[in-house]
mmCIF file of C-alpha atoms and ligand atoms in Angstrom:
data_model
loop_
_atom_site.group_PDB
_atom_site.id
_atom_site.type_symbol
_atom_site.label_atom_id
_atom_site.label_comp_id
_atom_site.label_asym_id
_atom_site.label_seq_id
_atom_site.Cartn_x
_atom_site.Cartn_y
_atom_site.Cartn_z
ATOM 1 C CA MET A 332 -12.827 -11.338 -20.800
ATOM 2 C CA ILE A 333 -10.483 -10.004 -18.492
ATOM 3 C CA LEU A 334 -10.280 -6.034 -17.146
ATOM 4 C CA VAL A 335 -6.610 -5.350 -16.118
ATOM 5 C CA LEU A 336 -6.222 -2.347 -14.191
ATOM 6 C CA ASN A 337 -3.241 -0.404 -13.153
ATOM 7 C CA THR A 338 -4.835 1.702 -10.461
ATOM 8 C CA GLY A 339 -2.164 4.624 -9.433
ATOM 9 C CA SER A 340 -3.214 7.740 -6.807
ATOM 10 C CA SER A 341 -4.376 10.113 -9.717
ATOM 11 C CA SER A 342 -5.295 7.898 -12.514
ATOM 12 C CA ILE A 343 -6.565 4.571 -13.099
ATOM 13 C CA LYS A 344 -5.841 2.302 -16.870
ATOM 14 C CA ALA A 345 -7.626 -0.140 -17.839
ATOM 15 C CA ALA A 346 -7.668 -2.582 -20.493
ATOM 16 C CA ILE A 347 -9.924 -5.858 -21.527
ATOM 17 C CA PHE A 348 -8.142 -8.702 -23.000
ATOM 18 C CA ASP A 349 -10.052 -11.382 -24.486
ATOM 19 C CA GLY A 350 -9.407 -15.427 -24.624
ATOM 20 C CA THR A 351 -6.099 -14.790 -26.928
ATOM 21 C CA LEU A 352 -4.296 -12.428 -24.967
ATOM 22 C CA THR A 353 -5.044 -9.563 -27.641
ATOM 23 C CA GLU A 354 -6.204 -6.417 -26.463
ATOM 24 C CA ILE A 355 -9.589 -5.237 -27.472
ATOM 25 C CA ALA A 356 -10.427 -2.473 -25.808
ATOM 26 C CA GLY A 357 -9.519 0.278 -23.184
ATOM 27 C CA ALA A 358 -9.882 3.354 -20.773
ATOM 28 C CA THR A 359 -8.046 5.769 -18.984
ATOM 29 C CA LEU A 360 -8.738 8.298 -16.039
ATOM 30 C CA THR A 361 -6.865 11.032 -15.073
ATOM 31 C CA GLY A 362 -6.830 14.090 -12.739
ATOM 32 C CA LEU A 363 -8.184 11.468 -9.933
ATOM 33 C CA GLY A 364 -8.674 13.375 -6.708
ATOM 34 C CA ASP A 365 -7.859 16.697 -8.013
ATOM 35 C CA ALA A 366 -9.473 19.761 -5.764
ATOM 36 C CA ASP A 367 -12.722 20.270 -8.335
ATOM 37 C CA GLY A 368 -13.437 16.425 -8.133
ATOM 38 C CA ASP A 369 -13.188 16.282 -11.883
ATOM 39 C CA ALA A 370 -11.484 14.012 -14.002
ATOM 40 C CA VAL A 371 -10.298 12.921 -17.559
ATOM 41 C CA LEU A 372 -11.552 10.008 -19.440
ATOM 42 C CA SER A 373 -9.785 8.656 -22.372
ATOM 43 C CA VAL A 374 -11.227 6.036 -24.411
ATOM 44 C CA THR A 375 -10.061 5.634 -28.112
ATOM 45 C CA GLY A 376 -8.241 8.834 -28.023
ATOM 46 C CA GLN A 377 -11.731 10.904 -27.434
ATOM 47 C CA LYS A 378 -11.407 12.848 -24.276
ATOM 48 C CA GLN A 379 -14.225 13.978 -21.860
ATOM 49 C CA THR A 380 -14.159 15.534 -18.736
ATOM 50 C CA VAL A 381 -15.932 13.527 -16.092
ATOM 51 C CA ALA A 382 -16.870 13.613 -12.386
ATOM 52 C CA ALA A 383 -14.812 11.074 -10.283
ATOM 53 C CA HIS A 384 -14.109 12.462 -6.755
ATOM 54 C CA ASP A 385 -12.367 9.258 -5.422
ATOM 55 C CA HIS A 386 -11.300 5.546 -6.680
ATOM 56 C CA GLY A 387 -14.615 4.128 -6.368
ATOM 57 C CA ALA A 388 -16.588 6.348 -8.219
ATOM 58 C CA GLY A 389 -13.323 6.103 -11.065
ATOM 59 C CA ILE A 390 -13.996 2.375 -11.492
ATOM 60 C CA ALA A 391 -17.531 2.804 -12.247
ATOM 61 C CA VAL A 392 -16.975 5.771 -14.636
ATOM 62 C CA ILE A 393 -14.347 2.976 -16.305
ATOM 63 C CA LEU A 394 -16.462 0.055 -16.117
ATOM 64 C CA ASP A 395 -19.381 2.131 -17.580
ATOM 65 C CA ALA A 396 -17.141 3.198 -20.218
ATOM 66 C CA LEU A 397 -16.608 -0.320 -21.127
ATOM 67 C CA SER A 398 -19.884 -1.409 -20.574
ATOM 68 C CA GLY A 399 -20.238 -2.248 -24.306
ATOM 69 C CA HIS A 400 -17.579 -5.872 -23.022
ATOM 70 C CA GLU A 401 -18.537 -8.958 -21.325
ATOM 71 C CA ILE A 402 -16.243 -8.968 -18.352
ATOM 72 C CA THR A 403 -15.183 -12.484 -16.555
ATOM 73 C CA ALA A 404 -12.233 -11.438 -14.159
ATOM 74 C CA VAL A 405 -10.525 -8.452 -13.051
ATOM 75 C CA ALA A 406 -6.854 -8.441 -12.675
ATOM 76 C CA HIS A 407 -4.819 -5.995 -10.730
ATOM 77 C CA ARG A 408 -1.332 -4.729 -10.791
ATOM 78 C CA VAL A 409 0.080 -4.453 -7.494
ATOM 79 C CA VAL A 410 3.414 -2.639 -7.143
ATOM 80 C CA HIS A 411 4.647 -4.624 -3.626
ATOM 81 C CA GLY A 412 4.106 -8.199 -2.501
ATOM 82 C CA GLY A 413 6.545 -8.242 0.042
ATOM 83 C CA THR A 414 8.101 -11.387 0.959
ATOM 84 C CA LYS A 415 4.768 -13.430 0.617
ATOM 85 C CA LEU A 416 3.120 -12.467 -2.565
ATOM 86 C CA THR A 417 5.920 -14.027 -4.846
ATOM 87 C CA ALA A 418 3.778 -15.499 -7.293
ATOM 88 C CA PRO A 419 0.312 -13.985 -9.074
ATOM 89 C CA THR A 420 -2.608 -14.482 -6.883
ATOM 90 C CA ARG A 421 -6.337 -15.035 -6.579
ATOM 91 C CA LEU A 422 -7.161 -12.210 -4.619
ATOM 92 C CA THR A 423 -8.818 -13.921 -1.205
ATOM 93 C CA ASP A 424 -9.505 -12.022 1.877
ATOM 94 C CA ALA A 425 -6.389 -13.603 3.392
ATOM 95 C CA ALA A 426 -4.424 -12.095 -0.067
ATOM 96 C CA ILE A 427 -5.546 -8.677 0.505
ATOM 97 C CA ALA A 428 -4.887 -8.707 3.859
ATOM 98 C CA THR A 429 -0.771 -9.234 2.799
ATOM 99 C CA ILE A 430 -0.972 -6.334 0.213
ATOM 100 C CA GLU A 431 -2.756 -4.567 3.245
ATOM 101 C CA ALA A 432 0.144 -5.561 5.515
ATOM 102 C CA ASN A 433 2.673 -4.637 2.881
ATOM 103 C CA VAL A 434 1.678 -0.774 3.077
ATOM 104 C CA PRO A 435 4.266 0.298 4.741
ATOM 105 C CA LEU A 436 6.419 -1.206 2.369
ATOM 106 C CA ALA A 437 4.852 0.784 -0.549
ATOM 107 C CA PRO A 438 3.206 3.539 0.605
ATOM 108 C CA LEU A 439 2.943 5.713 -2.544
ATOM 109 C CA HIS A 440 2.095 2.499 -4.709
ATOM 110 C CA ASN A 441 -0.129 -0.017 -2.806
ATOM 111 C CA PRO A 442 -2.988 2.244 -1.497
ATOM 112 C CA PRO A 443 -4.144 3.299 -5.032
ATOM 113 C CA ALA A 444 -4.470 -0.407 -6.020
ATOM 114 C CA LEU A 445 -6.283 -1.302 -3.072
ATOM 115 C CA ALA A 446 -8.820 1.238 -3.394
ATOM 116 C CA GLY A 447 -9.733 -0.165 -6.528
ATOM 117 C CA ILE A 448 -9.535 -3.466 -5.462
ATOM 118 C CA HIS A 449 -12.198 -2.739 -2.608
ATOM 119 C CA ALA A 450 -14.104 -0.598 -5.374
ATOM 120 C CA MET A 451 -14.459 -3.163 -7.585
ATOM 121 C CA ALA A 452 -15.560 -5.837 -5.121
ATOM 122 C CA THR A 453 -18.459 -3.242 -4.030
ATOM 123 C CA VAL A 454 -19.201 -2.923 -7.628
ATOM 124 C CA ARG A 455 -18.807 -5.932 -9.271
ATOM 125 C CA PRO A 456 -18.898 -8.741 -6.061
ATOM 126 C CA ASP A 457 -19.885 -11.626 -8.513
ATOM 127 C CA LEU A 458 -16.223 -11.135 -10.160
ATOM 128 C CA PRO A 459 -13.441 -13.063 -9.323
ATOM 129 C CA GLN A 460 -10.354 -10.443 -8.671
ATOM 130 C CA PHE A 461 -6.468 -11.474 -9.334
ATOM 131 C CA ALA A 462 -3.314 -9.414 -8.537
ATOM 132 C CA SER A 463 0.135 -9.487 -10.147
ATOM 133 C CA PHE A 464 2.860 -7.964 -7.871
ATOM 134 C CA ASP A 465 5.910 -5.697 -9.456
ATOM 135 C CA THR A 466 8.185 -7.544 -7.108
ATOM 136 C CA ALA A 467 7.149 -10.854 -7.665
ATOM 137 C CA PHE A 468 9.826 -11.710 -10.569
ATOM 138 C CA HIS A 469 12.622 -10.741 -8.440
ATOM 139 C CA ALA A 470 11.787 -13.661 -5.724
ATOM 140 C CA THR A 471 14.643 -15.596 -7.669
ATOM 141 C CA GLN A 472 17.486 -13.287 -6.660
ATOM 142 C CA PRO A 473 19.864 -14.930 -4.024
ATOM 143 C CA ASP A 474 20.078 -13.817 -0.617
ATOM 144 C CA LEU A 475 23.166 -12.346 -1.223
ATOM 145 C CA ALA A 476 21.761 -9.787 -3.954
ATOM 146 C CA THR A 477 18.808 -9.076 -1.947
ATOM 147 C CA THR A 478 20.439 -8.109 1.939
ATOM 148 C CA TYR A 479 21.755 -4.655 3.206
ATOM 149 C CA ALA A 480 24.205 -5.762 5.724
ATOM 150 C CA LEU A 481 22.175 -4.153 8.417
ATOM 151 C CA PRO A 482 21.297 -6.011 11.797
ATOM 152 C CA LYS A 483 19.468 -8.725 12.492
ATOM 153 C CA ALA A 484 16.402 -6.517 14.061
ATOM 154 C CA GLN A 485 16.325 -4.037 10.422
ATOM 155 C CA ARG A 486 16.901 -7.437 8.188
ATOM 156 C CA ASP A 487 13.997 -9.472 9.760
ATOM 157 C CA ALA A 488 11.673 -6.138 9.612
ATOM 158 C CA GLY A 489 11.842 -6.407 5.909
ATOM 159 C CA ILE A 490 14.908 -3.933 5.413
ATOM 160 C CA ARG A 491 15.920 -5.852 2.371
ATOM 161 C CA ARG A 492 16.298 -5.126 -1.528
ATOM 162 C CA TYR A 493 12.982 -6.220 -3.538
ATOM 163 C CA GLY A 494 13.125 -4.726 -7.178
ATOM 164 C CA PHE A 495 10.603 -3.760 -9.182
ATOM 165 C CA HIS A 496 9.436 -3.130 -12.879
ATOM 166 C CA GLY A 497 8.828 -7.142 -12.878
ATOM 167 C CA LEU A 498 6.096 -7.353 -14.618
ATOM 168 C CA SER A 499 7.923 -5.517 -17.600
ATOM 169 C CA TYR A 500 10.684 -7.731 -16.914
ATOM 170 C CA ALA A 501 8.242 -10.950 -17.186
ATOM 171 C CA SER A 502 6.561 -10.107 -20.508
ATOM 172 C CA MET A 503 10.336 -9.680 -21.502
ATOM 173 C CA VAL A 504 11.054 -12.991 -20.745
ATOM 174 C CA ASP A 505 7.909 -13.969 -22.349
ATOM 175 C CA HIS A 506 8.671 -12.136 -25.334
ATOM 176 C CA PHE A 507 12.130 -14.346 -25.907
ATOM 177 C CA GLY A 508 10.421 -17.792 -25.048
ATOM 178 C CA ALA A 509 12.971 -20.404 -25.755
ATOM 179 C CA GLY A 510 15.291 -18.198 -27.440
ATOM 180 C CA ILE A 511 16.346 -15.933 -24.385
ATOM 181 C CA PRO A 512 19.814 -15.648 -24.472
ATOM 182 C CA LYS A 513 21.378 -16.669 -21.360
ATOM 183 C CA ARG A 514 23.310 -13.971 -19.464
ATOM 184 C CA LEU A 515 20.271 -11.304 -20.665
ATOM 185 C CA LEU A 516 21.044 -7.741 -19.118
ATOM 186 C CA ALA A 517 17.294 -6.177 -19.362
ATOM 187 C CA LEU A 518 16.715 -2.399 -19.215
ATOM 188 C CA HIS A 519 13.707 -0.534 -18.560
ATOM 189 C CA LEU A 520 14.159 2.460 -19.154
ATOM 190 C CA GLY A 521 10.786 5.455 -18.509
ATOM 191 C CA ASN A 522 10.283 7.828 -16.230
ATOM 192 C CA GLY A 523 10.851 4.900 -13.498
ATOM 193 C CA ALA A 524 14.139 3.396 -14.613
ATOM 194 C CA SER A 525 16.070 0.146 -13.545
ATOM 195 C CA LEU A 526 17.983 -2.853 -14.959
ATOM 196 C CA CYS A 527 18.048 -6.927 -14.244
ATOM 197 C CA ALA A 528 20.450 -9.461 -14.776
ATOM 198 C CA ILE A 529 18.527 -12.261 -16.434
ATOM 199 C CA LEU A 530 20.098 -15.579 -16.080
ATOM 200 C CA ASP A 531 18.161 -18.727 -17.937
ATOM 201 C CA GLY A 532 15.008 -16.584 -17.560
ATOM 202 C CA LYS A 533 15.426 -15.668 -14.118
ATOM 203 C CA SER A 534 16.580 -12.745 -12.158
ATOM 204 C CA VAL A 535 19.695 -13.020 -10.324
ATOM 205 C CA ALA A 536 19.922 -9.073 -9.632
ATOM 206 C CA THR A 537 17.930 -5.947 -10.180
ATOM 207 C CA SER A 538 19.192 -2.095 -9.604
ATOM 208 C CA MET A 539 15.888 -0.897 -7.565
ATOM 209 C CA GLY A 540 16.080 -2.003 -4.160
ATOM 210 C CA TYR A 541 13.902 -1.435 -1.131
ATOM 211 C CA SER A 542 12.027 1.103 -2.891
ATOM 212 C CA PRO A 543 11.936 1.967 -6.447
ATOM 213 C CA LEU A 544 14.511 4.732 -5.827
ATOM 214 C CA GLU A 545 17.363 2.835 -5.811
ATOM 215 C CA GLY A 546 19.551 2.088 -9.178
ATOM 216 C CA LEU A 547 19.855 4.506 -12.177
ATOM 217 C CA THR A 548 19.168 7.673 -12.708
ATOM 218 C CA MET A 549 15.678 8.203 -13.417
ATOM 219 C CA GLY A 550 12.660 10.989 -14.204
ATOM 220 C CA THR A 551 12.348 12.456 -11.318
ATOM 221 C CA ARG A 552 13.984 10.003 -8.363
ATOM 222 C CA THR A 553 17.654 10.321 -7.355
ATOM 223 C CA GLY A 554 18.681 6.418 -8.297
ATOM 224 C CA CYS A 555 21.890 5.231 -5.892
ATOM 225 C CA ILE A 556 22.537 7.862 -2.846
ATOM 226 C CA ASP A 557 24.568 7.689 0.516
ATOM 227 C CA GLY A 558 22.283 7.228 3.086
ATOM 228 C CA MET A 559 24.042 9.704 5.034
ATOM 229 C CA ALA A 560 23.702 12.243 2.228
ATOM 230 C CA VAL A 561 19.674 11.124 2.795
ATOM 231 C CA LEU A 562 19.809 11.986 6.322
ATOM 232 C CA ARG A 563 21.624 15.140 6.255
ATOM 233 C CA ILE A 564 18.774 15.960 3.908
ATOM 234 C CA ALA A 565 16.079 14.960 5.813
ATOM 235 C CA GLU A 566 17.560 16.837 8.649
ATOM 236 C CA GLU A 567 17.772 19.991 6.872
ATOM 237 C CA ILE A 568 14.058 19.908 5.080
ATOM 238 C CA GLY A 569 12.252 17.360 7.305
ATOM 239 C CA ILE A 570 11.462 13.573 6.621
ATOM 240 C CA ASP A 571 8.172 14.263 4.253
ATOM 241 C CA ALA A 572 10.194 16.802 2.233
ATOM 242 C CA ALA A 573 13.124 14.554 1.954
ATOM 243 C CA GLY A 574 10.870 11.816 0.505
ATOM 244 C CA THR A 575 9.584 14.047 -2.070
ATOM 245 C CA LEU A 576 12.222 15.504 -3.021
ATOM 246 C CA LEU A 577 14.459 12.288 -3.715
ATOM 247 C CA ASN A 578 11.251 10.629 -5.532
ATOM 248 C CA LYS A 579 10.231 13.656 -7.439
ATOM 249 C CA GLN A 580 12.221 16.582 -7.543
ATOM 250 C CA SER A 581 15.337 14.916 -8.651
ATOM 251 C CA GLY A 582 16.935 12.718 -11.174
ATOM 252 C CA LEU A 583 16.670 14.086 -14.555
ATOM 253 C CA LYS A 584 14.660 16.632 -13.563
ATOM 254 C CA GLY A 585 16.463 18.027 -10.592
ATOM 255 C CA LEU A 586 19.203 18.190 -12.673
ATOM 256 C CA ALA A 587 17.596 20.150 -15.899
ATOM 257 C CA GLY A 588 14.347 21.268 -14.845
ATOM 258 C CA THR A 589 12.178 18.739 -17.278
ATOM 259 C CA ASN A 590 12.281 14.942 -16.828
ATOM 260 C CA ASP A 591 11.153 14.543 -20.591
ATOM 261 C CA MET A 592 14.030 12.561 -22.194
ATOM 262 C CA ARG A 593 12.808 13.822 -25.692
ATOM 263 C CA ASP A 594 13.217 17.435 -24.527
ATOM 264 C CA LEU A 595 16.809 16.930 -23.251
ATOM 265 C CA LEU A 596 17.892 15.251 -26.038
ATOM 266 C CA ALA A 597 16.646 18.066 -28.579
ATOM 267 C CA SER A 598 18.267 20.791 -26.087
ATOM 268 C CA ASP A 599 21.563 22.559 -26.757
ATOM 269 C CA GLY A 600 21.726 23.431 -22.681
ATOM 270 C CA THR A 601 24.641 22.598 -20.902
ATOM 271 C CA ASP A 602 22.733 21.115 -18.188
ATOM 272 C CA ALA A 603 20.208 18.928 -20.401
ATOM 273 C CA GLN A 604 23.462 17.145 -22.143
ATOM 274 C CA PHE A 605 24.833 16.956 -18.278
ATOM 275 C CA ALA A 606 21.475 15.066 -17.355
ATOM 276 C CA VAL A 607 21.610 12.875 -20.040
ATOM 277 C CA ASP A 608 25.612 11.668 -19.882
ATOM 278 C CA HIS A 609 24.463 11.345 -16.371
ATOM 279 C CA PHE A 610 21.276 8.869 -17.154
ATOM 280 C CA CYS A 611 23.722 7.074 -19.600
ATOM 281 C CA TYR A 612 26.593 6.624 -17.371
ATOM 282 C CA TRP A 613 25.299 5.228 -14.623
ATOM 283 C CA ALA A 614 22.790 3.185 -16.508
ATOM 284 C CA ALA A 615 26.091 1.570 -17.884
ATOM 285 C CA ARG A 616 27.828 1.478 -13.983
ATOM 286 C CA HIS A 617 24.800 -0.242 -13.000
ATOM 287 C CA ALA A 618 25.368 -2.941 -16.087
ATOM 288 C CA GLY A 619 28.702 -3.661 -14.853
ATOM 289 C CA SER A 620 27.296 -4.382 -11.725
ATOM 290 C CA ALA A 621 24.443 -7.122 -13.134
ATOM 291 C CA ILE A 622 26.714 -8.150 -15.806
ATOM 292 C CA VAL A 623 28.856 -9.513 -12.359
ATOM 293 C CA ALA A 624 26.178 -11.254 -10.716
ATOM 294 C CA MET A 625 25.080 -12.961 -14.010
ATOM 295 C CA GLY A 626 29.244 -14.171 -14.806
ATOM 296 C CA GLY A 627 28.974 -12.227 -18.316
ATOM 297 C CA ILE A 628 27.013 -11.251 -20.767
ATOM 298 C CA ASP A 629 25.046 -12.266 -24.103
ATOM 299 C CA ALA A 630 22.357 -10.122 -25.047
ATOM 300 C CA VAL A 631 21.012 -6.590 -24.003
ATOM 301 C CA ALA A 632 17.464 -6.186 -24.169
ATOM 302 C CA PHE A 633 16.100 -2.345 -24.466
ATOM 303 C CA THR A 634 11.768 -1.589 -23.092
ATOM 304 C CA GLY A 635 9.987 1.101 -21.707
ATOM 305 C CA GLY A 636 9.554 4.488 -23.435
ATOM 306 C CA ILE A 637 13.008 5.748 -23.565
ATOM 307 C CA GLY A 638 14.481 2.149 -24.120
ATOM 308 C CA GLU A 639 11.897 1.618 -26.911
ATOM 309 C CA ASN A 640 11.904 4.804 -28.766
ATOM 310 C CA SER A 641 15.194 6.422 -28.053
ATOM 311 C CA ALA A 642 18.690 4.991 -30.291
ATOM 312 C CA PRO A 643 20.522 8.160 -28.988
ATOM 313 C CA ILE A 644 20.521 6.827 -25.396
ATOM 314 C CA ARG A 645 20.275 2.660 -26.551
ATOM 315 C CA ASP A 646 23.933 4.272 -28.493
ATOM 316 C CA ARG A 647 25.569 5.917 -25.815
ATOM 317 C CA ILE A 648 24.947 3.147 -23.750
ATOM 318 C CA MET A 649 25.958 0.486 -25.851
ATOM 319 C CA ALA A 650 29.630 2.766 -26.430
ATOM 320 C CA HIS A 651 29.950 2.639 -22.518
ATOM 321 C CA LEU A 652 29.670 -1.371 -22.824
ATOM 322 C CA SER A 653 31.609 -1.791 -25.736
ATOM 323 C CA PHE A 654 34.839 -2.623 -23.634
ATOM 324 C CA LEU A 655 32.824 -5.904 -23.491
ATOM 325 C CA GLY A 656 33.335 -6.892 -27.418
ATOM 326 C CA ASP A 657 30.321 -7.144 -29.891
ATOM 327 C CA VAL A 658 27.157 -7.872 -27.747
ATOM 328 C CA PRO A 659 23.818 -8.041 -29.505
ATOM 329 C CA PHE A 660 21.189 -5.888 -28.162
ATOM 330 C CA HIS A 661 17.306 -6.074 -28.868
ATOM 331 C CA THR A 662 14.298 -3.916 -28.197
ATOM 332 C CA VAL A 663 11.172 -5.179 -26.496
ATOM 333 C CA GLU A 664 8.124 -3.647 -26.329
ATOM 334 C CA ALA A 665 7.244 -3.574 -22.685
ATOM 335 C CA ARG A 666 3.448 -5.124 -22.056
ATOM 336 C CA GLU A 667 2.818 -5.461 -18.228
ATOM 337 C CA GLU A 668 -0.953 -5.257 -19.053
ATOM 338 C CA ARG A 669 -1.222 -8.480 -21.020
ATOM 339 C CA GLN A 670 1.505 -10.138 -18.698
ATOM 340 C CA ILE A 671 -1.195 -9.300 -15.968
ATOM 341 C CA ALA A 672 -4.030 -11.109 -17.707
ATOM 342 C CA GLN A 673 -1.955 -13.547 -18.901
ATOM 343 C CA ASP A 674 -0.914 -14.234 -14.910
ATOM 344 C CA ALA A 675 -4.656 -14.074 -14.096
ATOM 345 C CA MET A 676 -5.714 -16.672 -16.759
ATOM 346 C CA GLN A 677 -2.816 -19.223 -15.131
ATOM 347 C CA VAL A 678 -4.000 -18.440 -11.396
ATOM 348 C CA THR A 679 -5.943 -21.374 -11.213
ATOM 349 C CA THR A 680 -6.714 -21.633 -7.769
HETATM 350 P P1 LIG B 2079 6.448 5.491 -17.729
HETATM 351 O O1 LIG B 2079 7.704 5.169 -16.685
HETATM 352 O O2 LIG B 2079 5.590 6.587 -16.509
HETATM 353 O O3 LIG B 2079 5.333 4.599 -17.760
HETATM 354 P P2 LIG B 2079 7.517 5.576 -19.983
HETATM 355 O O4 LIG B 2079 7.833 4.409 -20.261
HETATM 356 O O5 LIG B 2079 6.253 5.968 -20.778
HETATM 357 O O6 LIG B 2079 6.946 6.063 -18.818
HETATM 358 O O7 LIG B 2079 8.592 6.803 -20.896
HETATM 359 C C1 LIG B 2079 8.233 7.567 -20.402
HETATM 360 C C2 LIG B 2079 9.773 8.552 -20.940
HETATM 361 O O8 LIG B 2079 9.839 8.091 -22.155
HETATM 362 C C3 LIG B 2079 9.664 9.951 -20.429
HETATM 363 O O9 LIG B 2079 11.051 10.875 -20.585
HETATM 364 C C4 LIG B 2079 9.827 9.983 -22.223
HETATM 365 O O10 LIG B 2079 10.244 11.361 -22.648
HETATM 366 C C5 LIG B 2079 10.472 9.292 -23.034
HETATM 367 N N1 LIG B 2079 10.503 9.098 -24.582
HETATM 368 C C6 LIG B 2079 8.875 8.192 -25.245
HETATM 369 N N2 LIG B 2079 9.207 8.284 -26.643
HETATM 370 C C7 LIG B 2079 10.877 9.043 -26.851
HETATM 371 C C8 LIG B 2079 11.654 9.283 -28.027
HETATM 372 N N3 LIG B 2079 10.883 9.073 -28.413
HETATM 373 N N4 LIG B 2079 12.872 9.739 -27.710
HETATM 374 C C9 LIG B 2079 13.564 9.743 -26.347
HETATM 375 N N5 LIG B 2079 12.691 9.758 -25.347
HETATM 376 C C10 LIG B 2079 11.363 9.461 -25.275
#
């Protein structure tokens, strides 16, 4: 049985998969790191308050909650693999050091994953650990697609486009199997939103760049914004506050006060309607760019909380693309955890 862990700054999501990649149990811890030291554990819909001050304590709570299952390996979701970790890997000391070296690339995302990895190694040193990376699926992009037109010093320092949501896109490719459309426009629309040009099952372009900020209008992230506008905002409110503003207070929330698409669709307020229009229009604008990157389009596939559940949003984005003719579209369930378990099973070294 493989334990899959998705460790965020204030939450840990855990799922156990058996050898046939069926999810047989799960547990979620939220509110980790709250000032009161309490967190909320959810197991099969039952919630209880537990004491968990840090990720180490959180991992212990999760293991306790799932103690009825015999775990033989642990597989972690790690957002950023950088240029070196472009495939799922066994977590050797060297691999862990590489993830640590990538922290400057993903200061919000890699540290919690590392905390989870170290906590597991302390509590269960007997278990082999593996990692899958959100960036890895996009390693097949050509240099033209990943390079920002910057001087060599900055390019050499890793300032380039990476792309994210790769585990979702990899699971989508798996879902289609041999029947995957040749030129597939994939849209992962959740709180974070991106799209990917998938040609012959491989990423050739994606809307997120150096960080998950770039590209589509998202729940709380701006999506594309001119670098000079970023500098101006940073000049006025400081670099840290600018980072928070662009990542946490912008997007749908910045335009209409909430990042919940259901509320926006239900509202008849003009701000809400503008935010929804903005989301759909920019998804389609970036789709145009991805379609160029793969030389045309054979099908569209939607995934993520919005992509899977909201027919009105899918229809509006498809309406923007109607000039392309009758392009079929699919709705695919994002199964990132299952993908991580499958990756770990396939890593043999
Ligand atoms: P995350 O990126 O945090 O994993 P999800 O993929 O769960 O997020 O997507 C969250 C978004 O999906 C929220 O904006 C939520 O309002 C939206 N969503 C979920 N169900 C629906 C629905 N039936 N209609 C419209 N939006 C929905």
